[in-house]
Every structure is written in structure tokens, then in C-alpha cells.
Amino acid sequence: MTSLSKTFQDAVLVTRRLGIKYIWIDSLCIIQDSKLDWETESVKMAEVYSNAYLTIAATQSRNGDGGLFVNTPDFEVSDSVLPTVTGDPYRLLFRRRIDHHLEVINIVNPTDRGDPTSSFHPLLTRAWVYQERMLSTRVLHFGPQEIFFECRSDLFCECGRIKFHGSSDSSPISITKLLHASALDSEVDGYDWVDVAGYFMARLWRTLITSYTALHLTMTSDRLPAIGGLAKHMAVRRKSSYLAGIWEDSINDDLLWIIRTTLKTPRPSPRTAPTWSWASVDSSVDVWDAVFVWDPDLDYEEDSRGLCEHYSTVLDCQVTPSGVGNYGGIAYGLLRISGLTIEGVLERDNVIRHGKETVVHYVVVSTGRFHIHADYVLDSPGPDQVLSGADVLCLRMSFIQDGASDNFKLISLVLRESKQQPGKFERIGCFFIQSTTPPNDLQRSMYADGSVRTVDIV
């Protein structure tokens, strides 16, 4: 016992006090310097956490020395004397509210990485912990000021005030746990989800990705493995092929991801996934139809979505795993897609935003100049560098109604020919034309000089 870290020792103590005979600790039960053992055991994460009686989380600890238990400070009670209409003084006692911040980073504060969660509960900023928390039936969080208990239907804390942070019948729970449980169970909280497994499951996955990609990974190569357990768990219900973080039965929607943060990073080297997958970048990504709250009174079925039309046709999609199973790393992936295209040239410009100089990119085609959302730092030296003046190909993808009834977008991908595989293309970004009416005229004018092509994206 003495050779174990403080956190592990505390976890053993809690396990014994609860009368539980066995404890499983990933770093002790998986051979850390064995690639084969890691690949074999990591794909079993879904079974380990979903079948565990209880998961103990050192939520307030930054490392193994932090332990589970902390000395909580006494509450500082303040008072104030207020006047009343009768003239009698009214004394009000109050204390500073406990900051819970158990929410996933970008659901509560959709900004660049970093928010109060990092300070209060650093464990929840780790990407590997995300699926462990989602898959666990019960989680006992040891926080800096109190203990939280999280299960598949609710969230409780010692002070009882966490229900005012988005966890009650009147204020729907954040999607981080209940939505996942709801989609994979036939009935949760008396609400039957059997008929909602199609489009809702697809939306749920895209929502999970927006949360997951905001979190931190030590190794970029873990981008897909660290969520593989969730994918494997969901595959039981979806009955669809899992392709480098994207699902075959919703591939047209899944391809419409976009980089959320302005703090882009270079593309990982070596690559972690094919460029058409969100897993190919090391930045927070966003989707257009994420679900941010759970509410049984809302209609999650497909006919409740806004207007949407996909113009390009996916003809084939193939992936080759780099290790054991289909839910880990990817050695190679190819997407064959046919659609209306137009050739263009990449332009680079420097603009001042919020008092800082920022690099922006545009694609110039025969019918106009459009700002693009780059997937990574295009100027970064290396094989993925794309300089101003480079030839690009725009592929018309989809028309969507995003949120409000008068918010319409025509989404296109921006591709460049692969240097490593001539004749094939790589995604480098996307752009959209926004309009208050369905952009039929806009897309006709933009792609007036375009042609239908079949391209392979790697």
C-alpha cells in the first residue's frame, strides 16, 4: 500500500469502508510500457466502467499526490441589516455559494479551452476521463469543498444546491450524462426512448464530440482511442459502421464539423485520422445540431429538425485500424464523394480583431471571395502547409437551417490535392454562405461555373 500514490491509497480506503471487495485501477491493471497490452485492454473500457458498481473520482486532484480528501474551510457567514416597510430591521444571513462546475467545459462556457472547471475540478478537463464518466453507472466525485454523487438519472451534492446548476426536473440536466444514459436505455425516468434511437442517437454523438474535443489529451494519438469505449457502447444500439469517429448511417451530417476555437493548432504529426474526420485536428470542434439539455417534453425525432438538404453523395468510405479493434487509432482512411465543385485559390490576410492581429484565409473563385474556417494552422511548416496562392477545390456539401427560422447556411468543404497521394484530396477547412432565406440563389451564383466531380479525400 505504501508504494501506491496518495490518491490510490485513499481509493482503497473508500472501497473498504463501502464494503466492496475489489478495486480496478487502469494504470495498475494495464501494462503501461506494452503497446499490445494497452491496445487490447483500452478497447475494454466500455465494459469495465459500465459494469462497475461505483467509480471513484479524485475530481479536485491535479495528480496522484492530491488524494481524495481535503480539509474544507469553514463557511464564512456574513450578515446584513435591511430596512422594511414597517420600519423594523430585517437581518439577513448569507454565505458564499459553493462553485460546483461539474459541467463539461464547452457546454457551459463555449470559449477556447479553459474555464472555472480547470481550477475547481481539473480531473474533468481530461479527455480520457470523459468517457469514463459517461459510461459509469455511479460516480462519487471528491471535490475541493464537498462530495458529489452522479448517477444515470441525477446529480447530488452535500450542500444540496447543485440542482440550481442545471440538475432538476424544472431545469433539465446537462447532456453530459443523462442524455447518454437515455439514448442507450429503453426507459429512463419514465420516458420511452425506443422510437427515438435514430436521429437522436446521431445528434447525441455529435454533441458528445463537441464536449470531448474541448478536453485535454497528453498524446494526440489518443484522439480516437480515448472515446472508443463510448463508440463501442453506442454501436450496440446504432447498428452502424463506425468510421474514424463518424458513423455510416449519419455520415452526411457528421462530415459538417467546424473548428470552434480561434486558437488553432498545427495538424498532428503523425496524423491521427483521415482529414475528413474531426479526429484529424487537435482543436475544439462544433456541429450545427448539438443537444445541450435533456427534456422529455422536447421532440428529438428527425421530423423536428430544421430544414436540411445534402447535395453531395458519399459513394464509399473505408478505414484501416492501426491496432486491435475498430474503435481505436486509424492507419488509413478514404472517403469517396461526388458533388458539385468549383476550383479556387487560397488567399491569406492579416486583420485586427479584439485588438490583436489575426490571420484569416479566403478562397477566391470565379464567382466571389469567401472567408474560410481553416481546420488547422495552414501556415505551419511541414507537409500540411498550405500557402497563399495555392490551388484549392470547393465541394458543395449541404444546406441547413441553423437554429432560428431565418438563419440558413450553405456549407462547402475546402480541399487541396494531397502531396503524399497525388490525385487524392485533403480537407483543409470549410466555409458557409449565410442568409435569412434559403440560399438557392446564392448557391446557384457561387457554383455557376462549377462541375460535378467524384473525389477521394484522405
Coordinates of C-alpha atoms in Angstrom, one line a residue:
M1 CA 0.0 0.0 0.0
T2 CA 2.8 2.5 0.9
S3 CA 4.2 2.2 -2.7
L4 CA 0.9 3.5 -4.1
S5 CA 0.1 7.1 -4.7
K6 CA -1.9 9.1 -2.2
T7 CA -4.9 9.0 -4.5
F8 CA -4.8 5.3 -4.9
Q9 CA -4.4 4.7 -1.2
D10 CA -7.4 6.9 -0.5
A11 CA -9.4 5.0 -3.1
V12 CA -8.6 1.7 -1.5
L13 CA -9.7 3.1 1.9
V14 CA -13.0 4.3 0.4
T15 CA -13.6 0.9 -1.2
R16 CA -13.0 -0.9 2.0
R17 CA -15.2 1.5 4.0
L18 CA -18.0 0.8 1.5
G19 CA -17.6 -2.9 2.0
I20 CA -16.6 -3.6 -1.6
K21 CA -14.0 -6.3 -2.1
Y22 CA -12.4 -5.4 -5.4
I23 CA -11.0 -2.3 -7.0
W24 CA -9.8 -1.8 -10.6
I25 CA -7.2 1.0 -11.3
D26 CA -6.4 1.4 -15.0
S27 CA -2.8 2.4 -14.7
L28 CA -2.1 -0.6 -12.4
C29 CA -4.2 -3.1 -14.4
I30 CA -2.8 -2.2 -17.9
I31 CA 0.9 -2.7 -18.6
Q32 CA 2.0 0.8 -19.3
D33 CA 5.0 0.1 -21.4
S34 CA 3.3 -2.5 -23.6
K35 CA 1.7 -1.2 -26.7
L36 CA -0.1 -4.5 -27.4
D37 CA -1.5 -4.8 -23.8
W38 CA -2.6 -1.2 -24.0
E39 CA -4.4 -1.6 -27.3
T40 CA -6.0 -4.9 -26.1
E41 CA -7.2 -3.5 -22.7
S42 CA -8.1 0.0 -23.7
V43 CA -10.9 -1.2 -26.0
K44 CA -12.4 -3.0 -23.0
M45 CA -13.0 0.3 -21.2
A46 CA -16.7 0.4 -22.1
E47 CA -17.3 -2.9 -20.3
V48 CA -15.1 -2.0 -17.3
Y49 CA -16.8 1.3 -16.5
S50 CA -20.3 0.5 -17.5
N51 CA -20.3 -2.7 -15.4
A52 CA -18.6 -1.3 -12.3
Y53 CA -20.7 -0.9 -9.2
L54 CA -19.1 2.5 -8.5
T55 CA -16.4 4.8 -10.0
I56 CA -14.3 6.8 -7.5
A57 CA -13.2 10.1 -9.0
A58 CA -10.4 12.3 -7.4
T59 CA -12.1 15.2 -9.1
Q60 CA -10.3 18.0 -7.3
S61 CA -6.8 16.5 -7.7
R62 CA -4.3 17.5 -10.4
N63 CA -2.2 14.4 -9.9
G64 CA -1.8 11.2 -7.9
D65 CA -0.4 13.1 -4.9
G66 CA -3.6 15.1 -4.4
G67 CA -5.6 12.3 -2.8
L68 CA -9.4 12.2 -2.3
F69 CA -9.8 14.0 1.0
V70 CA -9.2 17.7 1.6
N71 CA -9.5 20.0 4.6
T72 CA -12.6 22.1 3.7
P73 CA -12.6 25.6 5.1
D74 CA -15.4 26.7 7.4
F75 CA -18.1 28.7 5.8
E76 CA -17.7 32.5 6.3
V77 CA -21.1 33.7 7.2
S78 CA -21.9 37.4 6.5
D79 CA -24.9 39.4 7.6
S80 CA -26.7 42.5 6.5
V81 CA -29.5 44.5 8.1
L82 CA -32.1 45.6 5.6
P83 CA -34.9 48.2 6.1
T84 CA -38.5 47.0 5.8
V85 CA -41.8 48.8 5.1
T86 CA -42.7 48.5 8.8
G87 CA -39.5 50.2 9.8
D88 CA -38.4 47.1 11.8
P89 CA -34.8 45.9 10.8
Y90 CA -34.5 42.7 9.0
R91 CA -31.3 40.7 9.4
L92 CA -30.2 38.6 6.5
L93 CA -27.5 35.9 6.9
F94 CA -25.7 34.6 3.9
R95 CA -22.6 32.7 2.8
R96 CA -20.6 32.5 -0.4
R97 CA -22.0 30.0 -2.9
I98 CA -20.0 26.8 -3.5
D99 CA -18.8 26.7 -7.0
H100 CA -19.7 23.3 -8.4
H101 CA -18.5 23.4 -12.0
L102 CA -19.1 19.8 -12.7
E103 CA -20.2 20.6 -16.2
V104 CA -18.2 19.7 -19.3
I105 CA -16.1 22.7 -20.4
N106 CA -17.6 23.8 -23.7
I107 CA -21.3 23.1 -22.8
V108 CA -21.3 25.7 -20.1
N109 CA -18.7 28.1 -21.4
P110 CA -18.2 27.6 -25.2
T111 CA -15.0 29.5 -25.4
D112 CA -11.4 28.5 -26.1
R113 CA -10.1 25.8 -23.8
G114 CA -10.2 26.8 -20.2
D115 CA -12.9 27.8 -17.7
P116 CA -13.6 27.6 -14.0
T117 CA -13.8 23.7 -14.3
S118 CA -10.0 23.8 -14.7
S119 CA -9.5 25.4 -11.3
F120 CA -12.1 23.6 -9.3
H121 CA -12.2 20.2 -10.8
P122 CA -9.1 19.6 -13.0
L123 CA -9.9 15.9 -13.5
L124 CA -12.9 16.8 -15.6
T125 CA -10.7 18.6 -18.2
R126 CA -9.0 15.3 -19.2
A127 CA -10.3 13.7 -22.3
W128 CA -9.9 10.1 -21.1
V129 CA -12.0 10.9 -18.1
Y130 CA -14.9 12.0 -20.3
Q131 CA -15.9 8.5 -21.5
E132 CA -15.2 7.0 -18.1
R133 CA -17.7 9.4 -16.5
M134 CA -20.2 8.9 -19.3
L135 CA -20.0 5.1 -19.1
S136 CA -20.1 4.7 -15.3
T137 CA -23.4 3.9 -13.7
R138 CA -22.4 5.8 -10.5
V139 CA -19.6 8.2 -9.9
L140 CA -18.5 9.5 -6.5
H141 CA -16.7 12.8 -7.0
F142 CA -14.4 14.1 -4.3
G143 CA -14.4 17.9 -4.8
P144 CA -12.5 20.7 -3.2
Q145 CA -15.3 21.6 -0.9
E146 CA -17.8 18.7 -0.9
I147 CA -18.6 15.3 -2.3
F148 CA -20.9 14.9 -5.3
F149 CA -22.8 11.7 -6.3
E150 CA -23.6 11.3 -10.0
C151 CA -25.7 8.5 -11.4
R152 CA -27.6 7.9 -14.7
S153 CA -30.6 9.9 -13.7
D154 CA -29.5 12.8 -11.5
L155 CA -26.7 14.6 -9.6
F156 CA -26.5 15.3 -5.9
C157 CA -24.1 17.2 -3.6
E158 CA -23.7 17.7 0.1
C159 CA -24.9 21.3 0.2
G160 CA -27.9 20.4 -2.0
R161 CA -27.6 23.4 -4.2
I162 CA -26.2 21.7 -7.3
K163 CA -29.8 21.3 -8.5
F164 CA -29.8 25.0 -9.3
H165 CA -26.8 24.5 -11.6
G166 CA -28.9 22.6 -14.2
S167 CA -29.9 19.4 -12.5
S168 CA -33.6 19.2 -11.6
D169 CA -36.9 18.4 -13.1
S170 CA -37.6 22.1 -13.9
S171 CA -34.1 22.8 -15.1
P172 CA -33.0 19.9 -17.5
I173 CA -29.8 18.2 -16.7
S174 CA -26.8 19.0 -18.9
I175 CA -26.3 16.4 -21.6
T176 CA -23.1 15.1 -20.2
K177 CA -24.6 12.0 -18.6
L178 CA -28.3 11.8 -18.7
L179 CA -28.6 12.0 -22.5
H180 CA -26.2 9.2 -22.9
A181 CA -28.0 7.0 -20.5
S182 CA -31.3 8.0 -22.0
A183 CA -30.3 7.1 -25.5
L184 CA -28.8 3.7 -24.6
D185 CA -31.6 2.6 -22.2
S186 CA -35.0 1.6 -23.2
E187 CA -36.6 3.7 -20.5
V188 CA -35.1 6.4 -18.2
D189 CA -37.1 8.5 -15.7
G190 CA -40.3 7.0 -17.2
Y191 CA -39.6 8.3 -20.7
D192 CA -39.6 5.8 -23.5
W193 CA -36.7 6.4 -25.9
V194 CA -37.1 3.3 -28.1
D195 CA -38.6 5.2 -31.1
V196 CA -36.0 8.0 -30.8
A197 CA -32.9 5.9 -31.4
G198 CA -32.3 7.1 -34.9
Y199 CA -31.8 10.8 -35.5
F200 CA -31.5 11.5 -31.7
M201 CA -28.6 9.0 -31.4
A202 CA -26.8 10.7 -34.3
R203 CA -27.3 14.1 -32.7
L204 CA -26.2 12.8 -29.3
W205 CA -22.9 11.5 -30.8
R206 CA -22.2 14.9 -32.5
T207 CA -23.0 16.6 -29.2
L208 CA -20.6 14.3 -27.3
I209 CA -17.9 15.2 -29.8
T210 CA -18.3 19.0 -29.1
S211 CA -17.8 18.3 -25.4
Y212 CA -15.0 15.8 -25.8
T213 CA -12.8 17.7 -28.2
A214 CA -12.7 20.7 -25.8
L215 CA -10.8 18.5 -23.3
H216 CA -7.1 17.8 -23.0
L217 CA -5.0 14.9 -24.2
T218 CA -1.4 14.3 -23.4
M219 CA -0.9 12.2 -26.5
T220 CA -2.7 13.4 -29.7
S221 CA -2.6 9.8 -30.9
D222 CA -5.2 9.0 -28.3
R223 CA -7.8 11.3 -30.0
L224 CA -9.9 8.3 -31.2
P225 CA -8.9 5.6 -28.6
A226 CA -10.0 7.9 -25.7
I227 CA -13.5 7.9 -26.9
G228 CA -13.5 4.4 -28.4
G229 CA -15.3 3.0 -25.4
L230 CA -18.3 5.3 -25.9
A231 CA -18.4 4.5 -29.6
K232 CA -18.3 0.8 -28.8
H233 CA -21.1 1.2 -26.3
M234 CA -23.2 3.2 -28.7
A235 CA -22.6 0.7 -31.6
V236 CA -24.8 -1.8 -29.7
R237 CA -27.8 0.4 -30.3
R238 CA -26.9 2.1 -33.6
K239 CA -26.1 -1.0 -35.7
S240 CA -24.0 1.2 -37.9
S241 CA -20.4 1.1 -39.1
Y242 CA -18.0 3.3 -37.1
L243 CA -15.6 5.1 -39.3
A244 CA -12.8 7.2 -37.6
G245 CA -15.2 9.0 -35.3
I246 CA -18.0 9.2 -37.8
W247 CA -21.0 6.9 -38.3
E248 CA -22.0 5.5 -41.6
D249 CA -25.8 6.0 -41.1
S250 CA -25.3 9.7 -40.4
I251 CA -22.2 10.4 -42.4
N252 CA -23.6 13.4 -44.3
D253 CA -24.3 15.2 -41.1
D254 CA -21.2 14.0 -39.3
L255 CA -18.9 15.5 -42.0
L256 CA -20.2 19.0 -41.3
W257 CA -18.0 19.7 -38.3
I258 CA -16.2 23.0 -38.0
I259 CA -13.3 24.3 -35.8
R260 CA -14.8 26.2 -32.8
T261 CA -11.8 27.9 -31.3
T262 CA -9.8 30.7 -32.9
L263 CA -6.6 29.3 -31.3
K264 CA -5.9 26.7 -34.0
T265 CA -3.0 24.3 -33.8
P266 CA -0.9 22.6 -36.4
R267 CA -2.3 19.3 -37.8
P268 CA -0.9 16.5 -35.6
S269 CA 2.1 14.7 -36.9
P270 CA 2.0 11.8 -37.4
R271 CA -1.7 12.1 -38.4
T272 CA -4.3 10.8 -36.0
A273 CA -7.1 10.3 -38.6
P274 CA -8.1 11.0 -42.2
T275 CA -8.6 14.7 -42.8
W276 CA -12.4 14.3 -43.3
S277 CA -12.7 13.3 -39.7
W278 CA -12.9 15.7 -36.7
A279 CA -10.2 13.5 -35.1
S280 CA -7.6 14.8 -37.6
V281 CA -7.3 18.1 -35.7
D282 CA -6.3 18.9 -32.2
S283 CA -8.8 21.7 -31.6
S284 CA -12.4 22.0 -30.3
V285 CA -14.9 21.3 -32.9
D286 CA -18.6 22.3 -33.3
V287 CA -21.6 20.8 -35.0
W288 CA -24.8 22.5 -36.1
D289 CA -27.4 20.4 -34.3
A290 CA -25.9 19.7 -30.9
V291 CA -28.3 18.9 -28.0
F292 CA -27.4 21.0 -24.9
V293 CA -30.1 20.0 -22.5
W294 CA -32.3 17.0 -21.9
D295 CA -36.0 17.5 -21.6
P296 CA -38.6 14.7 -22.1
D297 CA -41.1 17.4 -23.3
L298 CA -38.9 18.2 -26.3
D299 CA -39.2 16.3 -29.6
Y300 CA -35.9 14.8 -30.6
E301 CA -37.1 12.9 -33.6
E302 CA -35.9 13.6 -37.1
D303 CA -39.0 15.5 -38.2
S304 CA -38.3 18.1 -35.5
R305 CA -35.1 19.2 -37.1
G306 CA -34.7 22.4 -39.2
L307 CA -34.6 22.3 -42.9
C308 CA -31.7 20.3 -44.2
E309 CA -30.6 19.1 -47.6
H310 CA -27.4 17.2 -48.5
Y311 CA -26.2 17.8 -52.0
S312 CA -23.1 15.6 -52.2
T313 CA -23.3 11.8 -52.3
V314 CA -20.9 9.6 -50.3
L315 CA -20.0 6.7 -52.6
D316 CA -17.6 4.8 -50.4
C317 CA -15.8 5.1 -47.0
Q318 CA -13.1 2.8 -45.8
V319 CA -10.8 2.9 -42.8
T320 CA -7.9 0.6 -41.7
P321 CA -7.4 0.4 -37.9
S322 CA -3.9 0.8 -36.6
G323 CA -4.4 -1.5 -33.7
V324 CA -6.8 -4.0 -32.2
G325 CA -10.5 -3.5 -33.0
N326 CA -12.4 -0.8 -34.9
Y327 CA -12.7 1.8 -32.1
G328 CA -9.1 2.9 -31.7
G329 CA -6.5 4.5 -33.9
I330 CA -6.7 4.7 -37.6
A331 CA -3.8 3.8 -40.0
Y332 CA -5.6 4.9 -43.2
G333 CA -9.0 6.2 -44.3
L334 CA -10.6 7.1 -47.6
L335 CA -13.8 8.9 -48.4
R336 CA -15.1 8.8 -51.9
I337 CA -17.7 11.6 -52.5
S338 CA -19.4 13.1 -55.5
G339 CA -20.8 16.6 -55.8
L340 CA -20.7 20.0 -57.4
T341 CA -17.2 21.6 -57.2
I342 CA -15.5 24.8 -58.2
E343 CA -11.8 25.5 -58.4
G344 CA -10.3 28.4 -56.5
V345 CA -7.2 29.9 -55.0
L346 CA -6.3 30.3 -51.3
E347 CA -5.7 33.9 -50.0
R348 CA -4.2 34.9 -46.7
D349 CA -4.8 38.2 -44.9
N350 CA -4.0 39.8 -41.5
V351 CA -6.8 41.6 -39.7
I352 CA -7.1 43.2 -36.3
R353 CA -9.7 41.5 -34.1
H354 CA -10.2 42.5 -30.4
G355 CA -7.0 44.5 -30.6
K356 CA -4.9 41.6 -31.8
E357 CA -3.6 40.7 -35.2
T358 CA -5.2 37.6 -36.6
V359 CA -4.6 35.5 -39.7
V360 CA -7.6 34.8 -41.8
H361 CA -7.9 32.9 -45.1
Y362 CA -10.2 33.3 -48.1
V363 CA -11.0 31.2 -51.1
V364 CA -11.2 33.1 -54.3
V365 CA -13.3 31.5 -57.1
S366 CA -14.7 32.9 -60.4
T367 CA -17.9 34.0 -58.7
G368 CA -16.6 35.6 -55.5
R369 CA -14.3 35.7 -52.4
F370 CA -15.3 33.8 -49.3
H371 CA -13.9 33.6 -45.8
I372 CA -13.0 30.0 -44.8
H373 CA -12.7 28.4 -41.4
A374 CA -9.3 26.6 -41.6
D375 CA -9.1 23.3 -39.8
Y376 CA -5.5 24.0 -38.5
V377 CA -2.7 26.5 -38.8
L378 CA -2.3 26.4 -42.6
D379 CA 1.0 28.4 -42.5
S380 CA 2.7 25.9 -40.2
P381 CA 5.9 24.5 -41.9
G382 CA 5.7 20.8 -42.8
P383 CA 3.8 18.5 -45.2
D384 CA 0.5 20.0 -44.3
Q385 CA 1.5 23.6 -45.1
V386 CA -0.8 25.4 -47.5
L387 CA 0.4 28.9 -48.5
S388 CA -1.4 31.8 -50.1
G389 CA -1.8 31.3 -53.8
A390 CA -2.3 27.5 -53.5
D391 CA -4.9 25.8 -55.7
V392 CA -7.9 24.5 -53.8
L393 CA -11.2 22.8 -54.6
C394 CA -14.6 23.8 -53.1
L395 CA -17.1 21.0 -52.7
R396 CA -20.7 21.9 -52.1
M397 CA -22.0 19.8 -49.2
S398 CA -25.2 20.8 -47.5
F399 CA -27.9 23.4 -46.9
I400 CA -29.1 23.7 -43.3
Q401 CA -31.4 25.7 -41.2
D402 CA -29.3 26.6 -38.2
G403 CA -31.3 27.4 -35.1
A404 CA -33.6 30.4 -35.8
S405 CA -36.0 30.0 -38.6
D406 CA -34.3 32.8 -40.6
N407 CA -30.8 31.5 -40.2
F408 CA -29.8 29.4 -43.3
K409 CA -26.3 28.2 -44.3
L410 CA -24.8 26.7 -47.4
I411 CA -21.8 24.6 -46.3
S412 CA -18.9 23.7 -48.5
L413 CA -15.6 21.9 -47.8
V414 CA -12.3 23.3 -49.0
L415 CA -9.9 20.7 -50.3
R416 CA -6.4 20.6 -51.6
E417 CA -4.6 17.9 -53.6
S418 CA -2.6 15.6 -51.3
K419 CA 1.2 15.9 -51.6
Q420 CA 1.7 12.4 -50.3
Q421 CA -1.0 10.8 -52.5
P422 CA -1.3 12.7 -55.8
G423 CA -4.8 12.5 -57.3
K424 CA -6.4 12.4 -53.9
F425 CA -7.5 15.3 -51.8
E426 CA -7.3 16.5 -48.2
R427 CA -9.7 18.7 -46.3
I428 CA -8.1 21.9 -45.0
G429 CA -11.3 23.8 -43.9
C430 CA -14.8 24.8 -44.8
F431 CA -16.9 27.8 -45.4
F432 CA -20.5 28.7 -45.4
I433 CA -22.8 31.3 -47.0
Q434 CA -25.3 32.6 -44.6
S435 CA -28.7 34.0 -45.5
T436 CA -32.0 34.9 -43.9
T437 CA -33.8 32.9 -46.7
P438 CA -33.0 29.5 -48.2
P439 CA -29.8 30.4 -50.2
N440 CA -30.9 28.9 -53.5
D441 CA -29.9 32.0 -55.5
L442 CA -26.6 32.2 -53.6
Q443 CA -25.6 28.7 -54.3
R444 CA -26.5 29.0 -57.9
S445 CA -24.4 32.1 -58.3
M446 CA -21.4 30.7 -56.5
Y447 CA -21.3 27.4 -58.3
A448 CA -22.4 28.8 -61.6
D449 CA -19.0 27.8 -63.2
G450 CA -18.8 24.6 -61.2
S451 CA -18.9 21.0 -62.3
V452 CA -19.8 17.6 -60.8
R453 CA -16.8 15.6 -59.7
T454 CA -16.0 12.5 -57.7
V455 CA -13.1 13.0 -55.4
D456 CA -11.2 10.8 -52.9
I457 CA -10.5 12.5 -49.6
V458 CA -7.8 11.0 -47.4

